[in-house]
Coordinates of C-alpha atoms and ligand atoms in Angstrom, one line a residue:
X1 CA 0.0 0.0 0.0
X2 CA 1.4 3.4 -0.6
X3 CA 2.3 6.0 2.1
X4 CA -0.3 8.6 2.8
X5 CA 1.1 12.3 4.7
X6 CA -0.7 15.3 4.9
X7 CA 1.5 18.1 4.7
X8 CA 1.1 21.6 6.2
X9 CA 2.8 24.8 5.6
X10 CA 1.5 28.3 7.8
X11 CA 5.1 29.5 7.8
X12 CA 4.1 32.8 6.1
X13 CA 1.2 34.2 4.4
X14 CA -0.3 31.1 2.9
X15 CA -2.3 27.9 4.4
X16 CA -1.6 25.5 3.0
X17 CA -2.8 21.4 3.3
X18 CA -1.9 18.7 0.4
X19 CA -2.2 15.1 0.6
X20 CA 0.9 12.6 -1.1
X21 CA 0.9 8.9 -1.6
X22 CA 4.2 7.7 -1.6
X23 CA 5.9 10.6 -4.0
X24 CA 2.7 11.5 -6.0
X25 CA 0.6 14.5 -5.3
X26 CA -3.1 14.0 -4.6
X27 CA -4.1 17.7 -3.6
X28 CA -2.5 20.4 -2.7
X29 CA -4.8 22.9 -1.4
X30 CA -3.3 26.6 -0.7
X31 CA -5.3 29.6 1.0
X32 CA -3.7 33.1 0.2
X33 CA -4.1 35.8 2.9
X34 CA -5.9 39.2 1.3
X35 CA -5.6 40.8 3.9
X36 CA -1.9 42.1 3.8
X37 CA -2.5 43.7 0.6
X38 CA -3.7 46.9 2.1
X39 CA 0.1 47.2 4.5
X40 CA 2.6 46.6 1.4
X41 CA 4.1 43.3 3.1
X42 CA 3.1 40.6 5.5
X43 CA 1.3 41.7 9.1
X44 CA 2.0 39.1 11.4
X45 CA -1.0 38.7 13.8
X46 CA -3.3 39.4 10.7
X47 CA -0.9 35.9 9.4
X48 CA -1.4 33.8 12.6
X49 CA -5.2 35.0 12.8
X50 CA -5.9 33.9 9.3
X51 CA -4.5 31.1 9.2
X52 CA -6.5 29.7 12.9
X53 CA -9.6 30.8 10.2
X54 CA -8.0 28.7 7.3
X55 CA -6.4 25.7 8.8
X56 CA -9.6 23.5 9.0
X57 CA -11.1 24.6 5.9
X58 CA -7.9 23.8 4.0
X59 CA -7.3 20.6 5.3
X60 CA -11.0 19.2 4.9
X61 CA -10.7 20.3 1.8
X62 CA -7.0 18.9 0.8
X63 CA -8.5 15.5 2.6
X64 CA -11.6 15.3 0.4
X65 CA -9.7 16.6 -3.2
X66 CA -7.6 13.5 -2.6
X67 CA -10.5 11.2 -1.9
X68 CA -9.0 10.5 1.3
X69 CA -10.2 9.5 5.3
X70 CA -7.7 10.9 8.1
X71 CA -7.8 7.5 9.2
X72 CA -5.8 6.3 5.9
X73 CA -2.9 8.9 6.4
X74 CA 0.1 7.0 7.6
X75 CA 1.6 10.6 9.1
X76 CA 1.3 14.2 9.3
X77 CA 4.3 16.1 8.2
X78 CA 4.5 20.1 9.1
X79 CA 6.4 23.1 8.9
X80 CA 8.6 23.2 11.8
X81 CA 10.2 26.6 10.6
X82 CA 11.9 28.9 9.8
X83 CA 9.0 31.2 9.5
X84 CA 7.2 33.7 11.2
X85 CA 6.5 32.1 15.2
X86 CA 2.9 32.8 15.4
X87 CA 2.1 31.4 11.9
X88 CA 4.2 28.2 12.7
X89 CA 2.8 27.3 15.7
X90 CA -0.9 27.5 14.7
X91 CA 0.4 24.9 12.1
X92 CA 2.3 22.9 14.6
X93 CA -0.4 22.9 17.0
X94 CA -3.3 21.8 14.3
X95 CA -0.5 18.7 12.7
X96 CA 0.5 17.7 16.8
X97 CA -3.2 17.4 17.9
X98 CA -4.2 15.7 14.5
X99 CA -1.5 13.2 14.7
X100 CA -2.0 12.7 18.6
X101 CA -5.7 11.7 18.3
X102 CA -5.1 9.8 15.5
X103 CA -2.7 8.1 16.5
X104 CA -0.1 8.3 13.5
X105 CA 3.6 9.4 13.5
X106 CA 3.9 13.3 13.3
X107 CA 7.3 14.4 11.2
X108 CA 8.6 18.2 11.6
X109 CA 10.0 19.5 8.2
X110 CA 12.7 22.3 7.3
X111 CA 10.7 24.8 4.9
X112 CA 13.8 26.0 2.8
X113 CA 14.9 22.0 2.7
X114 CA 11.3 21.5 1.4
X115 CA 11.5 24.4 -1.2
X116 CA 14.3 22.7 -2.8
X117 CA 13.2 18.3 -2.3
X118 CA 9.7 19.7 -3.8
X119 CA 12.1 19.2 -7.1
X120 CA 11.6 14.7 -6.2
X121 CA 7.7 15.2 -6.3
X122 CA 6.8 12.5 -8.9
X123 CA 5.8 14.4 -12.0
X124 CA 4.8 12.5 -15.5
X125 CA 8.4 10.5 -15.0
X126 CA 10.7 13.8 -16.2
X127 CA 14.1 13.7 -14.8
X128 CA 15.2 14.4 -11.7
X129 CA 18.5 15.6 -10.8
X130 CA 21.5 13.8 -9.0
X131 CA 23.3 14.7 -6.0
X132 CA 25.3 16.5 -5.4
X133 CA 23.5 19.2 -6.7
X134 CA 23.5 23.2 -5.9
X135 CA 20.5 24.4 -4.2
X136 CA 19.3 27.9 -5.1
X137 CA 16.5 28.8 -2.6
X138 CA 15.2 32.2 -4.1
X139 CA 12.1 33.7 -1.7
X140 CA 10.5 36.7 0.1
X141 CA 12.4 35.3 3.4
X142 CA 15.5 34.0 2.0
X143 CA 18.5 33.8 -0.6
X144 CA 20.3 30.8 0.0
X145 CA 23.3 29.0 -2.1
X146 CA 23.5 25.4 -0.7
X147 CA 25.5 22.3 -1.8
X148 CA 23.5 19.3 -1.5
X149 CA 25.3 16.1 -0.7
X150 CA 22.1 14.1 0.1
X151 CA 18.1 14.9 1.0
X152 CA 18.8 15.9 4.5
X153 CA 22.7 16.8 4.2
X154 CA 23.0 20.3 3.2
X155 CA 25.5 22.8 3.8
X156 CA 24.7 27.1 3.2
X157 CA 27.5 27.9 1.3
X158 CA 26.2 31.5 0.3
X159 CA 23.1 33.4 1.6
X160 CA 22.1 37.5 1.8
X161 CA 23.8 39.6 3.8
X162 CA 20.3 42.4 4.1
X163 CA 17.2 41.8 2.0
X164 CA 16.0 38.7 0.0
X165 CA 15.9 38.7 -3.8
X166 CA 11.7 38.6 -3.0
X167 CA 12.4 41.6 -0.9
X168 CA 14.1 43.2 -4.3
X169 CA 11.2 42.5 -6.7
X170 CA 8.5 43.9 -3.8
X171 CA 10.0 46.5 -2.1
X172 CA 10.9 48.0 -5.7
X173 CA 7.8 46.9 -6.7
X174 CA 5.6 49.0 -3.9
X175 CA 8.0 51.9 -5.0
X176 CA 6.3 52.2 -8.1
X177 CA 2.8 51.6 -6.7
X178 CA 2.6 48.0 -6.9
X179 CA 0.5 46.1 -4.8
X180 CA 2.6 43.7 -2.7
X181 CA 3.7 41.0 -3.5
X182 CA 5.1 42.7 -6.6
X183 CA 7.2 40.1 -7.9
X184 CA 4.6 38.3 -10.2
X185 CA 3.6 41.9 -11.7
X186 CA 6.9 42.8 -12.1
X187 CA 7.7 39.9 -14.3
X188 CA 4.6 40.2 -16.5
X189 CA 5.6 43.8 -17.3
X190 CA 9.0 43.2 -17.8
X191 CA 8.3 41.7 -21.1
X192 CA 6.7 44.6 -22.6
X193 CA 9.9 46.7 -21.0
X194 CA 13.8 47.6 -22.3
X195 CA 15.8 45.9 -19.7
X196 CA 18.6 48.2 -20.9
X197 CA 16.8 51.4 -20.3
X198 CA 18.1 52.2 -16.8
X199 CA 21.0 51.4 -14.9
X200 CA 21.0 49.8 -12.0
X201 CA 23.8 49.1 -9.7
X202 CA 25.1 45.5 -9.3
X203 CA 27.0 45.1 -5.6
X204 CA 30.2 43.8 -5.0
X205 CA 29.7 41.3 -2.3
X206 CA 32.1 38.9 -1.1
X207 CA 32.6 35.0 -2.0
X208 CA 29.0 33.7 -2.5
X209 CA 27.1 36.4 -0.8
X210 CA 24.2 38.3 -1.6
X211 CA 23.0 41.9 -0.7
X212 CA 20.0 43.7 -2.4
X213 CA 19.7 46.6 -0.2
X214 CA 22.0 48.6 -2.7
X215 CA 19.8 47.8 -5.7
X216 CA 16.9 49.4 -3.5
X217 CA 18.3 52.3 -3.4
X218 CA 19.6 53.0 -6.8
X219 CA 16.0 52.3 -8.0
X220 CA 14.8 54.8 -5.7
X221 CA 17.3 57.0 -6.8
X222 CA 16.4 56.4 -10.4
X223 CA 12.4 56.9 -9.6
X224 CA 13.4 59.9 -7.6
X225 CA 15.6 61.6 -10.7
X226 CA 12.8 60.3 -13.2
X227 CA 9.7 62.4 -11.4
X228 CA 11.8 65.5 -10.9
X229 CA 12.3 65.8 -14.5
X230 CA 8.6 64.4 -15.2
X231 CA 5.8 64.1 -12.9
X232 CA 4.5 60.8 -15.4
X233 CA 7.3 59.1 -15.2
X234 CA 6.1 55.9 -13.2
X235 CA 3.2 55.7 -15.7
X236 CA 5.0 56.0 -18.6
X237 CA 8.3 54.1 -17.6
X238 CA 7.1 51.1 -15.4
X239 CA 7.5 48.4 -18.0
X240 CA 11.4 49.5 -18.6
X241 CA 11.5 50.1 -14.9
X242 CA 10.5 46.6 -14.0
X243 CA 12.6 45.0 -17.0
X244 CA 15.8 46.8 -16.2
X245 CA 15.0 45.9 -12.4
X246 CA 14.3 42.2 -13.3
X247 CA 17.6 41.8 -15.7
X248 CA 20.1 43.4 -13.1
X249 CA 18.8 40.9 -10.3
X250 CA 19.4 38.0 -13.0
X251 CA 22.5 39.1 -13.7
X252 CA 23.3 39.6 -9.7
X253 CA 22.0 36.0 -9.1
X254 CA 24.2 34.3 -12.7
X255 CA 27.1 35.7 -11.0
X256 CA 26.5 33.7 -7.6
X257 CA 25.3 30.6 -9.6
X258 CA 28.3 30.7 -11.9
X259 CA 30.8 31.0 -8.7
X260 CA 29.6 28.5 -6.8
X261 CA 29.9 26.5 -9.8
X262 CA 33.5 26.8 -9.9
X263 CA 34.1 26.6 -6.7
X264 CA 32.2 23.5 -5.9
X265 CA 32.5 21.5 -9.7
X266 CA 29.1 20.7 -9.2
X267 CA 27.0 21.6 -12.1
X268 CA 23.3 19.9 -11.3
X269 CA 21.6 23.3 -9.9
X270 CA 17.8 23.0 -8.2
X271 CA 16.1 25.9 -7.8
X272 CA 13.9 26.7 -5.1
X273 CA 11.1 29.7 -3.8
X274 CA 8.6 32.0 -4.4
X275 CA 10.6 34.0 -7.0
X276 CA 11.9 30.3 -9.2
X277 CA 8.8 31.4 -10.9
X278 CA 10.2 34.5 -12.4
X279 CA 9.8 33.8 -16.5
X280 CA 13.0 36.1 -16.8
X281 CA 14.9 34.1 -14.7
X282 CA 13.6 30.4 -15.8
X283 CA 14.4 31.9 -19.4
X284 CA 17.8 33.4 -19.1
X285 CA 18.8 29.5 -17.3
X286 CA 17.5 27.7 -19.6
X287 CA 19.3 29.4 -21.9
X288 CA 23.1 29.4 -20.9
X289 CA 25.8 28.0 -22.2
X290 CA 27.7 27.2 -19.5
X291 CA 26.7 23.3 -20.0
X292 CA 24.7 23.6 -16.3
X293 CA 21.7 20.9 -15.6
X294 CA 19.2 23.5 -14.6
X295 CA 16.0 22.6 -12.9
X296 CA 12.8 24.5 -11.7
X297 CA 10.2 23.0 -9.6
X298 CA 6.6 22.8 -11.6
X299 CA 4.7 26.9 -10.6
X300 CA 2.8 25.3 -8.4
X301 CA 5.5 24.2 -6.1
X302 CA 7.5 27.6 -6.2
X303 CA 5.3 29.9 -4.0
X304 CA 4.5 28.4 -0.3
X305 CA 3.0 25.4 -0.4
X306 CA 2.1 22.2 1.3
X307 CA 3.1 19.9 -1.1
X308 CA 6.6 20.2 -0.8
X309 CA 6.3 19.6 3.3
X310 CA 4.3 16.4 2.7
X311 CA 6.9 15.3 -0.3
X312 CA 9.9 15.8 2.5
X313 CA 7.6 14.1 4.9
X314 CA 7.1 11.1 2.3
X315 CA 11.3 11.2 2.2
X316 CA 11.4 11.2 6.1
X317 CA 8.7 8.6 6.9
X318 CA 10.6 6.0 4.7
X319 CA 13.8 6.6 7.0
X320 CA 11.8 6.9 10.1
X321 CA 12.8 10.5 10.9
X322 CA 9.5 11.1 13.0
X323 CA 9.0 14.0 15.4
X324 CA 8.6 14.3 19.3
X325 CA 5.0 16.0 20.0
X326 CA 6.9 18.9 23.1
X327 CA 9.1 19.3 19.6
X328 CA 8.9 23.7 19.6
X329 CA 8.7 25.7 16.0
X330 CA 11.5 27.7 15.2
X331 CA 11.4 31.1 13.3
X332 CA 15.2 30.8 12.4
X333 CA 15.8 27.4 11.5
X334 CA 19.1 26.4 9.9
X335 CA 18.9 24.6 6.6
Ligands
KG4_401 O1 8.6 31.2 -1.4 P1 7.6 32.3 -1.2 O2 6.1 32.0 -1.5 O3 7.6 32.7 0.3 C1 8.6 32.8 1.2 O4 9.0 31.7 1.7 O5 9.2 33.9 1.3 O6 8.1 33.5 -2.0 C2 7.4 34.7 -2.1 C3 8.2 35.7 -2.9 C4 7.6 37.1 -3.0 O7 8.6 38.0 -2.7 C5 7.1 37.3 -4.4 O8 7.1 38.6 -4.9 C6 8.0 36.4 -5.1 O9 8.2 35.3 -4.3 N1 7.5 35.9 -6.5 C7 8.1 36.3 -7.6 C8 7.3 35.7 -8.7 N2 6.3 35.0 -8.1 C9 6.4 35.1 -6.7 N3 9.1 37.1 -7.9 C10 9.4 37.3 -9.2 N4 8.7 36.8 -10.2 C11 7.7 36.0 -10.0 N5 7.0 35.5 -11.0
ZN402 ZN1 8.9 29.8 1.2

């Protein structure tokens, strides 16, 4: 008999339940939070509030998509962290008391290890990468270079020194009146845009580092100088805004990519996150020349979601990695 988990993720704005059996997907049911649109990024206690509304809703509704009685799952798998605390523990608390009265092992999961094993989710037989390979978790919470040896033996090998790439695209993003997160709008318009129309700064950060603060403020700058000379300007420039934004972050993050493949000699690279989605970036990979095996998980699997918890769950029930219930959630958790 295959292996029934439910997954699920509340370590941010989403709510998120899925059912797997063994490594295929039966639902994967995700419940966005409206309500930080009006605050131009993520309120915490609105988070933890909505998803207490959410988390039965999603589930019953994850269970039934799947066709599936609790009393078939074999385990509950859940985000452990990192994350913001309030949003992980209502998530915690709703997989511990679930797996307590029904008697079934309960398995904590590392989210950014779950943005990148999301990539073994069973998917019409298409390839799957080898380790080693090099992780490139790209999110609102996190930019993250890490060499994987194994499923559960990682090591951070670069990461951001002040914002995240998601940060980038929606803080950049709000700067021009976009509603948060800006990241999907961004991209869209960056196809209609000249991505050589403004120049941005690139930093110069050390090793395999990251910082995006910089960029911030030279597109700031470059709004700033733009509506003294014309009070339009964000009307009539946003598409080449948001394409000459979007290139300079891709050319930022091939930089890192490239380095780390020299410095490693591992050319499999997985990417991970919210912002994996990005068509410029996905594009631009699939694209090089520098004979790299690139992979991106399937859209579904890039923003927050529970599938990729119950996937690592799947991965940690066959090697009997279950969870204590007094287990806490942790907002920074160590990949
Ligand atoms: O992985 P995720 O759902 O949440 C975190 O764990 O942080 O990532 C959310 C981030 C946001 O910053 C959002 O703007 C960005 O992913 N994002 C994108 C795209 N879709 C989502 N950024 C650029 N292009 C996209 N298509
Ligand atoms: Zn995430």
């Amino acid at each position: 008999m295959p292996i029934k988990i439910l997954g699920i993720e509340s370590s941010c704005d989403e709510t998120s339940a899925a059912v797997i059996s063994d490594n295929k997907i039966l639902s994967n049911v995700i419940a966005n939070q409206e309500v930080h649109k009006n605050y131009g990024g993520v309120v915490p206690e609105l988070a933890s509030r909505a998803h207490q509304k959410n988390i039965i809703p999603v589930v019953n509704s994850a269970l039934s998509t799947a066709n599936i009685e609790k009393n078939q799952l074999d385990a509950i798998a859940y985000t452990r962290g990192p994350g913001l605390l309030g949003s992980l523990l209502v998530g915690a608390s709703f997989a511990k008391s679930l797996s307590l009265s029904l008697g079934i092992p309960l398995i904590e999961v590392n989210h950014m290890q779950a943005h990148l094993l999301c990539h073994f989710i069973e998917d019409n037989g298409k390839e799957k990468t080898k380790f080693p390979f090099i992780g490139v978790n790209i999110s609102g919470g996190h930019t993250q270079i890490v060499l994987c040896h194994d499923y559960f033996k990682m090591d951070l090998i670069g990461e951001t020194l002040d914002d995240s790439i998601g940060e980038a695209f929606d803080k950049c993003g709000k700067l021009i009146g976009l509603d948060y997160p800006a990241g999907p709008e961004i991209d869209n318009k960056s196809q209609y845009g000249d991505s050589n129309k403004f120049k941005l700064s690139i930093p110069k950060v050390k090793k395999l580092n990251f910082s995006f603060s910089g960029l911030k403020t030279s597109f700031k700058r470059c709004v700033e100088n733009g509506l003294e000379e014309d009070q339009n300007f964000i009307n009539t420039e946003s598409n080449n805004l948001c394409a000459s934004l979007q290139s300079t972050i891709i050319k930022i993050l091939s930089e890192k990519i490239l380095n780390a493949v020299k410095l490693t000699g591992v050319n499999n690279i997985v990417f991970g996150g919210g912002v994996s989605a990005n068509s410029g970036i996905r594009k631009y990979f699939d694209q090089q020349e520098e004979n790299l095996n690139v992979f991106f998980p399937k859209i579904q699997y890039t923003t927050d979601n529970a599938a990729m918890i119950a996937m690592v769950g799947y991965l940690k029930f066959k090697e009997k990695k279950f969870s204590k219930l007094e287990l806490g959630s942790k907002a920074r958790y160590k990949i």
